[in-house]
mmCIF file of C-alpha atoms in Angstrom:
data_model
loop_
_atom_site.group_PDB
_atom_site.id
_atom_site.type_symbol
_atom_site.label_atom_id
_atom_site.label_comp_id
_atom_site.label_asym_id
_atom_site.label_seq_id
_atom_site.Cartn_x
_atom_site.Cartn_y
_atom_site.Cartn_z
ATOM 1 C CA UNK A 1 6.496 -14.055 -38.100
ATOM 2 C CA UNK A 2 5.619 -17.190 -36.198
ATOM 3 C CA UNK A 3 3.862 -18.511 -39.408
ATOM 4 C CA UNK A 4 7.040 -18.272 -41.883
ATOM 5 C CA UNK A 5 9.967 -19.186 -38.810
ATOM 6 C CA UNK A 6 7.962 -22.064 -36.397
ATOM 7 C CA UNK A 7 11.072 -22.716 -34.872
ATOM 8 C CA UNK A 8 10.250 -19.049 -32.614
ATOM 9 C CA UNK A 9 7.021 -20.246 -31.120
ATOM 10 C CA UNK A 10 7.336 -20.541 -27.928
ATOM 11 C CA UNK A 11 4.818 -20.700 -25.088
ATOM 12 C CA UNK A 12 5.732 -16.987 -23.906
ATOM 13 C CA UNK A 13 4.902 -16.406 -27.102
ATOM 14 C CA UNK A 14 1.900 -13.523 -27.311
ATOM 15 C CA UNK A 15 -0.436 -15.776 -29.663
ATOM 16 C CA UNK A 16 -0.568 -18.333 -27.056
ATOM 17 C CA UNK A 17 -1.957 -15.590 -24.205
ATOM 18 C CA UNK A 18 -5.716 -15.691 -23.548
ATOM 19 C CA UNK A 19 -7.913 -13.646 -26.185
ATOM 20 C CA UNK A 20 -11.326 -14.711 -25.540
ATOM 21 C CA UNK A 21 -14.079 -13.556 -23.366
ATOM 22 C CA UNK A 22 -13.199 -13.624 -19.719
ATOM 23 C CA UNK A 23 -15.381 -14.750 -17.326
ATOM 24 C CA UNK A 24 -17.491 -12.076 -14.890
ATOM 25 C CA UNK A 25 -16.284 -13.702 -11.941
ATOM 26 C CA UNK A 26 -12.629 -13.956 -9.968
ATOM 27 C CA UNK A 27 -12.583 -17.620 -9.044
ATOM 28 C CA UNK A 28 -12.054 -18.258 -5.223
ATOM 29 C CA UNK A 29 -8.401 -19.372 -4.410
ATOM 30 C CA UNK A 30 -7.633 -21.498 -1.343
ATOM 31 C CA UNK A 31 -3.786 -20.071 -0.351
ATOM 32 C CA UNK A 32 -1.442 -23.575 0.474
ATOM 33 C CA UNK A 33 0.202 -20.819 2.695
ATOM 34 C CA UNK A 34 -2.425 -18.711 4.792
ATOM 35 C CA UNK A 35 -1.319 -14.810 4.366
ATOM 36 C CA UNK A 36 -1.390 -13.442 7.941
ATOM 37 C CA UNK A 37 -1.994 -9.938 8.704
ATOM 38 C CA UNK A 38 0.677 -8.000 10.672
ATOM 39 C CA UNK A 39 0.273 -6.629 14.269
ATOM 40 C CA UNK A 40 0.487 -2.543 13.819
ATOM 41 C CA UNK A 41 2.730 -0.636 16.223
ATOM 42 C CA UNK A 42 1.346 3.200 16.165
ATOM 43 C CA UNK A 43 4.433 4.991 17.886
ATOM 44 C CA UNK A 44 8.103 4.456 18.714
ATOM 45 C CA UNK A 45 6.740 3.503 22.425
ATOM 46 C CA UNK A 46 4.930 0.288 21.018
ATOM 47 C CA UNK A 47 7.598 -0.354 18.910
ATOM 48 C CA UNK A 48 10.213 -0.780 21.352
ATOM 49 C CA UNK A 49 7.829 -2.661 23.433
ATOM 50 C CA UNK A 50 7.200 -5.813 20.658
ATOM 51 C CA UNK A 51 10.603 -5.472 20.957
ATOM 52 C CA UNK A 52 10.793 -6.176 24.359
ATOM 53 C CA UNK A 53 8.703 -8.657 24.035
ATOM 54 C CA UNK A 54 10.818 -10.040 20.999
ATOM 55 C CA UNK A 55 14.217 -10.445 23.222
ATOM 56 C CA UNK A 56 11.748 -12.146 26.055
ATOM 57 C CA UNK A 57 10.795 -14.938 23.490
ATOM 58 C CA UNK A 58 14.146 -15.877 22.884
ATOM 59 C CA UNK A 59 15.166 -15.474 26.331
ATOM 60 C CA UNK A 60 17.350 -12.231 25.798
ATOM 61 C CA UNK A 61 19.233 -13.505 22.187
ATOM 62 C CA UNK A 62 19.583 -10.121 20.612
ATOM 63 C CA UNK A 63 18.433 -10.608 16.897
ATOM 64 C CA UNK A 64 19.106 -8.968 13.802
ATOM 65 C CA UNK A 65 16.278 -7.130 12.413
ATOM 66 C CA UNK A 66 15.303 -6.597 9.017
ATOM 67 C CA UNK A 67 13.405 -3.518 8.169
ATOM 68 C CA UNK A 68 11.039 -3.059 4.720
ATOM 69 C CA UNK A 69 9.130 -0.298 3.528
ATOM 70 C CA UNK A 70 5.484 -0.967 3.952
ATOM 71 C CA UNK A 71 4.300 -0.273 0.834
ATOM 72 C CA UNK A 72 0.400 1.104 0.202
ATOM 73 C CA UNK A 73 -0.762 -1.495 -2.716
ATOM 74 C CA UNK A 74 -2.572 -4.635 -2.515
ATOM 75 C CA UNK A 75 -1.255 -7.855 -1.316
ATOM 76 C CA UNK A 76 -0.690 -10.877 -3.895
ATOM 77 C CA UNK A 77 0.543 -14.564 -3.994
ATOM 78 C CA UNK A 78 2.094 -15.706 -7.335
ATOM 79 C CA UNK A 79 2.493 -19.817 -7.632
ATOM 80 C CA UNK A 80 4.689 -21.265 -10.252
ATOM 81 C CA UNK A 81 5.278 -24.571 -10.887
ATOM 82 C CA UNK A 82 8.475 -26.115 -12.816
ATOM 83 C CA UNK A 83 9.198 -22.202 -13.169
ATOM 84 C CA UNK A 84 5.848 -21.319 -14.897
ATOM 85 C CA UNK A 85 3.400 -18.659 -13.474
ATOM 86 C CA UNK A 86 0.114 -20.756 -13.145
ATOM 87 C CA UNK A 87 -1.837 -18.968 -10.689
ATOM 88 C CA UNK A 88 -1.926 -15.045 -8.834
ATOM 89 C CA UNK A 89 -4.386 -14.862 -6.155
ATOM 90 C CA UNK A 90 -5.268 -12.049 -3.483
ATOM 91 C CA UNK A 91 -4.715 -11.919 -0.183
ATOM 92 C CA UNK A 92 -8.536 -12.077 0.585
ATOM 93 C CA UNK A 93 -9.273 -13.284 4.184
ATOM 94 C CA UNK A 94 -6.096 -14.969 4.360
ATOM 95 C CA UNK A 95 -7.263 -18.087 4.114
ATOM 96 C CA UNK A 96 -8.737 -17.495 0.469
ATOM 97 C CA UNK A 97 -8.328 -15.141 -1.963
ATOM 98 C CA UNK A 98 -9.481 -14.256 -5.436
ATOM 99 C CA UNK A 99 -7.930 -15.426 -9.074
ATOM 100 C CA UNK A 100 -7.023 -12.690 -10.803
ATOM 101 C CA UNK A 101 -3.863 -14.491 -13.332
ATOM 102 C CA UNK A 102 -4.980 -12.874 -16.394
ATOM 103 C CA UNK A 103 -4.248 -9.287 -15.221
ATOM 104 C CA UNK A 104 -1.561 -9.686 -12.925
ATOM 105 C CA UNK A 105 0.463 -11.562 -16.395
ATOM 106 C CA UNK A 106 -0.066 -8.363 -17.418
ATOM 107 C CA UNK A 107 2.513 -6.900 -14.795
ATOM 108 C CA UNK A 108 6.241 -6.307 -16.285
ATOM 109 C CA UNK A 109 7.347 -7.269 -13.321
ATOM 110 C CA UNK A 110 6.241 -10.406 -13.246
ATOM 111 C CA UNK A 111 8.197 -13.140 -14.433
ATOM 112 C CA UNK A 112 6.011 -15.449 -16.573
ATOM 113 C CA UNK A 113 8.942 -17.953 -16.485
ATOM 114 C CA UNK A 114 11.431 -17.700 -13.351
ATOM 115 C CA UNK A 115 15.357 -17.595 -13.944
ATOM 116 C CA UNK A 116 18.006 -19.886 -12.859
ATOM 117 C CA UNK A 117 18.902 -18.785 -9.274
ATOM 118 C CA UNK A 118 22.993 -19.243 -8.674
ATOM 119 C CA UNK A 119 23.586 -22.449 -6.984
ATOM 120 C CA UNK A 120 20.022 -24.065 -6.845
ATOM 121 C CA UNK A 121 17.679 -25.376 -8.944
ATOM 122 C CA UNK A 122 13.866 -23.873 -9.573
ATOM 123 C CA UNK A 123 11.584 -25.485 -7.349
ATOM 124 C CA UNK A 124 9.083 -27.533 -8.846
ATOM 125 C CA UNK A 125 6.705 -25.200 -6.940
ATOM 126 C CA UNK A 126 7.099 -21.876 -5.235
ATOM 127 C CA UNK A 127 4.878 -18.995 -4.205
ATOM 128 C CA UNK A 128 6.287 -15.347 -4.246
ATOM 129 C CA UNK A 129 4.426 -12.666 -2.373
ATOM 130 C CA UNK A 130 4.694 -9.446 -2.258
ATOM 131 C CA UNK A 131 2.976 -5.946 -3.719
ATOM 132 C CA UNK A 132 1.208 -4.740 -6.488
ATOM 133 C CA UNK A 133 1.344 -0.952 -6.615
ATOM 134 C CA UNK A 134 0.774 2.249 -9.087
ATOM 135 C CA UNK A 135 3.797 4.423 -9.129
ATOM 136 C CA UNK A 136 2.960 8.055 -8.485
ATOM 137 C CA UNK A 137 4.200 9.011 -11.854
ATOM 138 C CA UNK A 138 2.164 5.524 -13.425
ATOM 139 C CA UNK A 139 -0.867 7.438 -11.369
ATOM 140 C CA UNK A 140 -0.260 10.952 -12.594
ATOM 141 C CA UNK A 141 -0.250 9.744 -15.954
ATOM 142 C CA UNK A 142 -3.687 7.564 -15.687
ATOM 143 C CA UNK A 143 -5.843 10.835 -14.696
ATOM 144 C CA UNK A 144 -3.974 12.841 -17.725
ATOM 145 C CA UNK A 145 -5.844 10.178 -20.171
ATOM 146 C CA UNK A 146 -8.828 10.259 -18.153
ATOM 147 C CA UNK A 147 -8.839 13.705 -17.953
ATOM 148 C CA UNK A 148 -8.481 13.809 -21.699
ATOM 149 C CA UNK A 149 -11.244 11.334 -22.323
ATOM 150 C CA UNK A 150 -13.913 13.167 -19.902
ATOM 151 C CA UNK A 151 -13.765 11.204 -17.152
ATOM 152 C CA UNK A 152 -13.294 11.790 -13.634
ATOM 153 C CA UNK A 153 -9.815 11.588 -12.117
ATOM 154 C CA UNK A 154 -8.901 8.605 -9.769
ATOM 155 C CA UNK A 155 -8.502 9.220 -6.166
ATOM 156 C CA UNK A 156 -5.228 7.824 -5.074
ATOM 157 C CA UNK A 157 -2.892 5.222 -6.280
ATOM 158 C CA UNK A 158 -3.676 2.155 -4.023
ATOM 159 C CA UNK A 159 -7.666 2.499 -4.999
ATOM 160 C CA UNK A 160 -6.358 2.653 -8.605
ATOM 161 C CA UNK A 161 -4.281 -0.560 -8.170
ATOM 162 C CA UNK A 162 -7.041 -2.520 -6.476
ATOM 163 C CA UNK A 163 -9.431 -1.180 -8.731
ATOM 164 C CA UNK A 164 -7.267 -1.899 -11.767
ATOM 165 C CA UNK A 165 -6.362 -5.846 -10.918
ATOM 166 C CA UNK A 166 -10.475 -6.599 -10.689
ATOM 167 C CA UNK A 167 -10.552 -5.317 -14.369
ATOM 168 C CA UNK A 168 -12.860 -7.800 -16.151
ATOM 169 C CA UNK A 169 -10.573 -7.092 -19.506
ATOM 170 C CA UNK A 170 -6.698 -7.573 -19.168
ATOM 171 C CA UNK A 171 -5.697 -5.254 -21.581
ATOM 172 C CA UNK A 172 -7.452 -2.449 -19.076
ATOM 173 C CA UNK A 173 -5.289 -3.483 -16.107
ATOM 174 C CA UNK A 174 -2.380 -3.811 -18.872
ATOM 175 C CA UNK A 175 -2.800 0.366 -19.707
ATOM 176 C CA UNK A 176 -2.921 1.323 -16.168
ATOM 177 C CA UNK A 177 1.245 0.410 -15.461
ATOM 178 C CA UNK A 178 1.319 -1.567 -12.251
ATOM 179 C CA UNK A 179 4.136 -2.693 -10.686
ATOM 180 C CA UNK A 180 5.298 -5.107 -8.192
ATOM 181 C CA UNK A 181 7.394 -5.509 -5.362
ATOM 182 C CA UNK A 182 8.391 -9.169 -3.772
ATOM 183 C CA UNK A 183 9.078 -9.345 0.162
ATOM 184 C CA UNK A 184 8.727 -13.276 1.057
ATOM 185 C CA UNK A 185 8.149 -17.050 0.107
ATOM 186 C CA UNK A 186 5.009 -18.838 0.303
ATOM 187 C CA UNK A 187 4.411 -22.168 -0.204
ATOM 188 C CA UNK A 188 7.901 -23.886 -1.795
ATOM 189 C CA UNK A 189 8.475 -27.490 -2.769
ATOM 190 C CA UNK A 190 12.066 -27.697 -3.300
ATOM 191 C CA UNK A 191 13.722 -24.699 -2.878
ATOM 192 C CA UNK A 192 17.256 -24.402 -0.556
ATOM 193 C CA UNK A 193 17.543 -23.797 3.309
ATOM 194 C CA UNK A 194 17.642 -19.926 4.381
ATOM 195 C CA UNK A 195 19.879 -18.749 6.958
ATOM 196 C CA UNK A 196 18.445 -15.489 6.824
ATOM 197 C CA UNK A 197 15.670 -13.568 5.439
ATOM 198 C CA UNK A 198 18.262 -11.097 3.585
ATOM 199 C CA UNK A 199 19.337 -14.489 2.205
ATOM 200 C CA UNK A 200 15.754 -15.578 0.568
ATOM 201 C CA UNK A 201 15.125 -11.936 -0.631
ATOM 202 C CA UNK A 202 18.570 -12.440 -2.681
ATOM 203 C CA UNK A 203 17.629 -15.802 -4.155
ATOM 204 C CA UNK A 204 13.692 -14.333 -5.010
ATOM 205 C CA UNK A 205 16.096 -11.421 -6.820
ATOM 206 C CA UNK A 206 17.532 -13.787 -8.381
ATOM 207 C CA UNK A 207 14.353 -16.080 -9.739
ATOM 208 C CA UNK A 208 13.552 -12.535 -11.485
ATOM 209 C CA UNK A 209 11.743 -10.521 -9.308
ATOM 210 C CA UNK A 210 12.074 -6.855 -7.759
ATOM 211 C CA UNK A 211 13.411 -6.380 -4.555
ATOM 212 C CA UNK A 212 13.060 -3.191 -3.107
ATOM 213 C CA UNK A 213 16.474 -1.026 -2.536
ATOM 214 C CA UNK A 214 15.830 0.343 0.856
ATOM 215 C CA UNK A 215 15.459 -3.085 2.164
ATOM 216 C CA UNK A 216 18.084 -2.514 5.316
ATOM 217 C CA UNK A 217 19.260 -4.837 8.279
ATOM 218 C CA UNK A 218 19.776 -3.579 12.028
ATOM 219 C CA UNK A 219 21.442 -5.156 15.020
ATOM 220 C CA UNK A 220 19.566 -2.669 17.424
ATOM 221 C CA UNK A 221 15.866 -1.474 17.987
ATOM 222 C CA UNK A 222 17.545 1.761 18.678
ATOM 223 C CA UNK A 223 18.541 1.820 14.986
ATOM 224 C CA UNK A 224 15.130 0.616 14.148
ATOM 225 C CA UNK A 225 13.138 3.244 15.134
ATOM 226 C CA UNK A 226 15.746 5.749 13.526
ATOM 227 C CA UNK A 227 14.783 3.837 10.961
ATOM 228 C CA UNK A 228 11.233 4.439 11.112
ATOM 229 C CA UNK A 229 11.668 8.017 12.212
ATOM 230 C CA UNK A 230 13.220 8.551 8.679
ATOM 231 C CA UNK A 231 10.951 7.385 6.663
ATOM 232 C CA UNK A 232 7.915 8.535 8.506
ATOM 233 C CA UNK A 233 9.560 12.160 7.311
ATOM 234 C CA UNK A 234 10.598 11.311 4.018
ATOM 235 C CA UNK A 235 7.822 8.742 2.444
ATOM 236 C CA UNK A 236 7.022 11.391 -0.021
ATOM 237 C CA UNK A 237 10.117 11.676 -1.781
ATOM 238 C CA UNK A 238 9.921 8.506 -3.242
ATOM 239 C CA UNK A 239 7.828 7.433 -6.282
ATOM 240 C CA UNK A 240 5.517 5.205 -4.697
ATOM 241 C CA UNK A 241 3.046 5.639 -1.498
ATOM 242 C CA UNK A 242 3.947 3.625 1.845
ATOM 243 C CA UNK A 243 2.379 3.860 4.818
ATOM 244 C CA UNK A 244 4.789 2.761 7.453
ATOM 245 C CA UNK A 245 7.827 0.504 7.910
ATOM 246 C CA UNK A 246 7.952 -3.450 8.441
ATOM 247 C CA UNK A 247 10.390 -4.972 10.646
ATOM 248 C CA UNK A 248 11.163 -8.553 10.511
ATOM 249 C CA UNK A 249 13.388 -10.880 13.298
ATOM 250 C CA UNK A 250 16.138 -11.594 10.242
ATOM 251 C CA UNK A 251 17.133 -15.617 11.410
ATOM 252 C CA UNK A 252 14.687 -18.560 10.332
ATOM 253 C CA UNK A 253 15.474 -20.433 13.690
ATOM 254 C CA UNK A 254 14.795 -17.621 15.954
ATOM 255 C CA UNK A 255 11.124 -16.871 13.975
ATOM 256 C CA UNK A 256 10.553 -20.796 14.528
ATOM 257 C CA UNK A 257 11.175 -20.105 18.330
ATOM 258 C CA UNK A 258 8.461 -16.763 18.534
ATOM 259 C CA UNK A 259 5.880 -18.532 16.330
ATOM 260 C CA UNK A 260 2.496 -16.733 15.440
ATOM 261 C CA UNK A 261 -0.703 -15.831 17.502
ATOM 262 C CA UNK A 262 -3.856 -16.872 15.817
ATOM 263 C CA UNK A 263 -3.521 -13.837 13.217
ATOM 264 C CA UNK A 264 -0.264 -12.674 12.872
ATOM 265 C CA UNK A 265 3.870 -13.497 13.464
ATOM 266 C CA UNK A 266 5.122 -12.873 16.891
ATOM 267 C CA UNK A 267 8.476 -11.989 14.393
ATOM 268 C CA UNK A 268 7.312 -9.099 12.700
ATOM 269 C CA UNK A 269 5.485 -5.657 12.637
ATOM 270 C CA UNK A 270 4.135 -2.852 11.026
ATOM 271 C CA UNK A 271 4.910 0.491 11.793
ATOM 272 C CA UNK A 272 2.383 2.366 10.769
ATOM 273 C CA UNK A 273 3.033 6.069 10.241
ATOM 274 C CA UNK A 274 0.421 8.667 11.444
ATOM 275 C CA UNK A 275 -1.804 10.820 9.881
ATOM 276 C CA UNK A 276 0.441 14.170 8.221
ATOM 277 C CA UNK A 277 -1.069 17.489 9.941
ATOM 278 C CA UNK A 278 -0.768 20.907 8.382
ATOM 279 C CA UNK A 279 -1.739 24.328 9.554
ATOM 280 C CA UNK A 280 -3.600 26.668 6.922
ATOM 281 C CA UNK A 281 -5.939 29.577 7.345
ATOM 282 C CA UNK A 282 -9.909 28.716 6.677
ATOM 283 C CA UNK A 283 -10.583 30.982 4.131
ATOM 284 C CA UNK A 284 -14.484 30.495 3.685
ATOM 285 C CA UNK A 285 -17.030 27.459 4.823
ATOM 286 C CA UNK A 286 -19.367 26.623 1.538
ATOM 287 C CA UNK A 287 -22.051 23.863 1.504
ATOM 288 C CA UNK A 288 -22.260 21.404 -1.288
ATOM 289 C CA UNK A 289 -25.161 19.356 -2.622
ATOM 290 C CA UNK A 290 -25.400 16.135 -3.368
ATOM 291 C CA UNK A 291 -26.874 13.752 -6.160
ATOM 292 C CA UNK A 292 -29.720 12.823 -3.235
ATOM 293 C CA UNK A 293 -30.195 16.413 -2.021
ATOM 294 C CA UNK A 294 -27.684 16.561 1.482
ATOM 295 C CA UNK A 295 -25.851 19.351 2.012
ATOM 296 C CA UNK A 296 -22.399 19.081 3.645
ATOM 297 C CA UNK A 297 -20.298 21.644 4.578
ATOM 298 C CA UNK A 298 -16.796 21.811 3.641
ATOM 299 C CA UNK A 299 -13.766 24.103 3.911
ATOM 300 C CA UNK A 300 -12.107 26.523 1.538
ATOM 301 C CA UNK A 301 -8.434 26.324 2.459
ATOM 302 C CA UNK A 302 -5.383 28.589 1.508
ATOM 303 C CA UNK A 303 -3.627 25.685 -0.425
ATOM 304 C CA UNK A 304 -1.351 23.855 1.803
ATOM 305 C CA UNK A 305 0.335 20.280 0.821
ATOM 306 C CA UNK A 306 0.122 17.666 3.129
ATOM 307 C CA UNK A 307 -0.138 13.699 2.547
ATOM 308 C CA UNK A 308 1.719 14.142 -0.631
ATOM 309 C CA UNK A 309 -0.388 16.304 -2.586
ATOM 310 C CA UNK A 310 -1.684 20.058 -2.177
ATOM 311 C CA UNK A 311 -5.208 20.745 -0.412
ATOM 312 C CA UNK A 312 -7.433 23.803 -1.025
ATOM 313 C CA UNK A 313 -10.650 22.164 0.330
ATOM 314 C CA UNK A 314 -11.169 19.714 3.082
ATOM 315 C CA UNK A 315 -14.473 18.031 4.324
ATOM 316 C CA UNK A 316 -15.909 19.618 7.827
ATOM 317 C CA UNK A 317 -18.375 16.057 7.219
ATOM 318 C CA UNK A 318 -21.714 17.760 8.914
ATOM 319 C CA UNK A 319 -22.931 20.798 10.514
ATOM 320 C CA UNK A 320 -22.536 19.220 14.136
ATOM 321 C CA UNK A 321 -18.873 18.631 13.566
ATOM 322 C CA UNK A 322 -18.647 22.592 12.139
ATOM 323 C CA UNK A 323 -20.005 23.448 15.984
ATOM 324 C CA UNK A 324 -17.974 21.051 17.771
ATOM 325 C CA UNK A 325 -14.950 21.848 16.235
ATOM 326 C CA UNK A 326 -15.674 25.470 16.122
ATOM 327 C CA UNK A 327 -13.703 26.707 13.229
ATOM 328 C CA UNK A 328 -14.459 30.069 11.575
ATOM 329 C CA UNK A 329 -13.097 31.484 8.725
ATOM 330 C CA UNK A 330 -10.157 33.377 9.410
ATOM 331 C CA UNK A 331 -9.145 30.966 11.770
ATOM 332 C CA UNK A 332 -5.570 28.653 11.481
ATOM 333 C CA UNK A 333 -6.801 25.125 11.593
ATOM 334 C CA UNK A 334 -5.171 21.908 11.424
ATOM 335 C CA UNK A 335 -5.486 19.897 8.033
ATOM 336 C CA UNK A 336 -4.651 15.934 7.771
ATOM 337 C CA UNK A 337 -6.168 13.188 5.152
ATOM 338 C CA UNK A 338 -8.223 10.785 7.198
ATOM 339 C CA UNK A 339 -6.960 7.168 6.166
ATOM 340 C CA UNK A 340 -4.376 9.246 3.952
ATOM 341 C CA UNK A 341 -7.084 10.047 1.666
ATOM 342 C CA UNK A 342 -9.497 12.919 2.232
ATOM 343 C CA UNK A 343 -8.650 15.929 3.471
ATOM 344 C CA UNK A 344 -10.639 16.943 6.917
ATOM 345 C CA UNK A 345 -10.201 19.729 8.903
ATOM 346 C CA UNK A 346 -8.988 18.683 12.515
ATOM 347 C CA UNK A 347 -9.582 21.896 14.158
ATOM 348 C CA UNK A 348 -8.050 25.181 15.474
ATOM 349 C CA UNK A 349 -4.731 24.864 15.461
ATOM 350 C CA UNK A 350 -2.812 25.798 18.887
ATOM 351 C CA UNK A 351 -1.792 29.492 19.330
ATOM 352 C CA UNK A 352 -4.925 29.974 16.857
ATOM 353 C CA UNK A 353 -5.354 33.975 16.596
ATOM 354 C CA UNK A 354 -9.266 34.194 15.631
ATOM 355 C CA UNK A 355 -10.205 37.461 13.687
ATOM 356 C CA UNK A 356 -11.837 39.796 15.952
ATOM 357 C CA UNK A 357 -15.547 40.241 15.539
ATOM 358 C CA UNK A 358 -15.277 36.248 14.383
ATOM 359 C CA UNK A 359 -18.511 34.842 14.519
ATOM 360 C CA UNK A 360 -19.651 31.351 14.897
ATOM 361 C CA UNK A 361 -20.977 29.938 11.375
ATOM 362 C CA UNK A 362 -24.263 29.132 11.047
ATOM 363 C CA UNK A 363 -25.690 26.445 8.186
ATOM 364 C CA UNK A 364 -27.631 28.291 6.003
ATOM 365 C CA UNK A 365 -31.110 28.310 5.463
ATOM 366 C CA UNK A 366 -31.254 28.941 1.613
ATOM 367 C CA UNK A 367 -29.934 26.134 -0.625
ATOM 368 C CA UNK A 368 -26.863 26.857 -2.132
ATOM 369 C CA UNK A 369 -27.692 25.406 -5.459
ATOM 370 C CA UNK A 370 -31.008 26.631 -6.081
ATOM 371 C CA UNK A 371 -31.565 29.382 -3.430
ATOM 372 C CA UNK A 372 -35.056 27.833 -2.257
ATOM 373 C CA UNK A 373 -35.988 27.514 1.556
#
């Protein structure tokens, strides 16, 4: 087509993207903007205390708050210059991260050339961070084809995002479906003045980019941790994974005032939502065997879902743990995914009613695979 009408050739243009051999190495990026970490706030108790210690920094001026879904992908700075993606680099250390342009171009979400914002010009460069992520349907769909092709099913969605971006091949990290949310500016040379951060999310909207809907401003940490309370319930009816709830002072000025500690912003936080427990009945403890030979003991449940997906067997990790814990089959036991991940079994659960006659279980002394000593 481009041949017989030249005058559609454009540098968007798919004959002009890279086609050749990439290289077997992510080159080492050095961000103009460190990405800092975020301080963690396990309960509503901690919470409420960086908030505390939020009003003392700015000497009792309530702030607005800005609260974001913390969403369970992989961190990732996209630079553009004169409104033309040049460069997409991890978070790495913070300090540097890893190239990985090729695949992330691959993301629909990402704007290979920015839009006009309303009432500014593009900067000649800006930096847009946010998250890559696999939607749970995207995910779903990935372990139907490799489940159709022989292969083993993926994990979880966040391993399958990493895992997909350090691809050697684009067009692998192009069939896998990420997506991308942005949350915040890095480095900018020549963009407008904020007076808010609600503000800058509206003008990144605007360059082209997806802002999350449930992106929600607060005037008190009482609504905050409402906030959090919700969400901590209801993560799983969306179709994407987070893992807790960002909060963000709202005003440019006042962040200027709390300034950072040597790893993170004294102006924002993670709540991170616990582990989901269940309660299930133990039906049976079975021993597998590995590639090498151990044996490890592991849990036949009665189904239960928890952590967004439905358990039948959990890991009991090693015949000490079995005698610590002291679960038996028959027993009602607590279930959770350690890291949100793998199932374990925590223990008996409270009010447990053990089957009478209910022995302790004993490792066995014939292997289950071949029935040797």
């Amino acid at each position: 087509l481009e041949e017989e009408h030249p005058e559609l050739v454009s540098d968007e243009s798919p004959t002009h993207a890279v086609g050749g051999a990439i290289s077997t190495t992510f080159d080492p990026v050095e961000h103009a903007v460190p990405m800092m970490s975020l301080d963690n706030a396990m309960d509503e108790g901690e919470l409420r205390a960086w908030g505390d210690r939020v009003l003392r920094g700015l000497d009792g001026a309530a702030p607005t708050w800005v609260c974001e879904l913390k969403f369970d992908g992989l961190a990732m700075s996209i630079r553009y210059e004169d409104g033309h993606l040049v460069q997409a680099a991890t978070r790495g250390d913070g300090k540097v991260g890893e190239d990985v342009t090729a695949n992330v171009a691959t993301i629909a979400d990402v704007p290979h050339e920015l839009s006009k914002p309303t009432g500014s010009d593009i900067p000649k460069v800006v930096e847009i961070r946010g998250e890559v992520y696999m939607r749970a349907s995207a995910f779903e769909r990935l372990n139907e084809r490799a489940v159709a092709a022989g292969d083993k099913p993926f994990v979880n969605p966040r391993n399958s995002a990493a895992g997909s971006l350090r691809q050697k091949d684009p067009a692998k990290t192009a069939e896998r479906e990420l997506s991308f949310w942005a949350y915040q500016l890095g480095d900018v040379d020549g963009g407008p003045e904020f007076s808010s951060h609600a503000d800058t999310l509206a003008w990144v909207g605007e360059l082209g980019f997806p802002i999350n809907e449930y992106v929600r401003r607060f005037g008190t940490i009482d609504e905050v941790a409402a906030h959090c309370l919700y969400w901590q319930e209801n993560r799983h009816t969306l179709d994407y994974e987070i893992d807790g709830v960002v909060i963000k002072v709202d005003d440019p000025v006042q962040r200027d005032l709390l300034g950072f500690t040597s790893r993170a912003p004294r102006w924002a936080i993670a709540y991170k939502f616990p582990p989901e427990e269940r309660t299930t009945t133990l039906l049976d403890i079975q021993v597998s065997v590995g590639r090498t030979g151990r044996a490890t003991p592991f849990a036949v449940l009665d189904p239960v879902f928890v952590g967004g997906s439905t358990v039948g067997m959990a890991t009991l990790h090693n015949r000490e743990q079995v005698a610590v814990k002291d679960v038996r089959p028959g027993d009602t036991v607590v279930v959770r995914k350690a890291g949100d991940v793998i199932p374990e079994v925590v223990g008996p659960a409270p009010g447990n009613r053990r089957p009478r006659g209910s022995a302790a279980w004993e490792f066995p002394d014939d292997c289950p695979s071949c029935g040797t000593k």
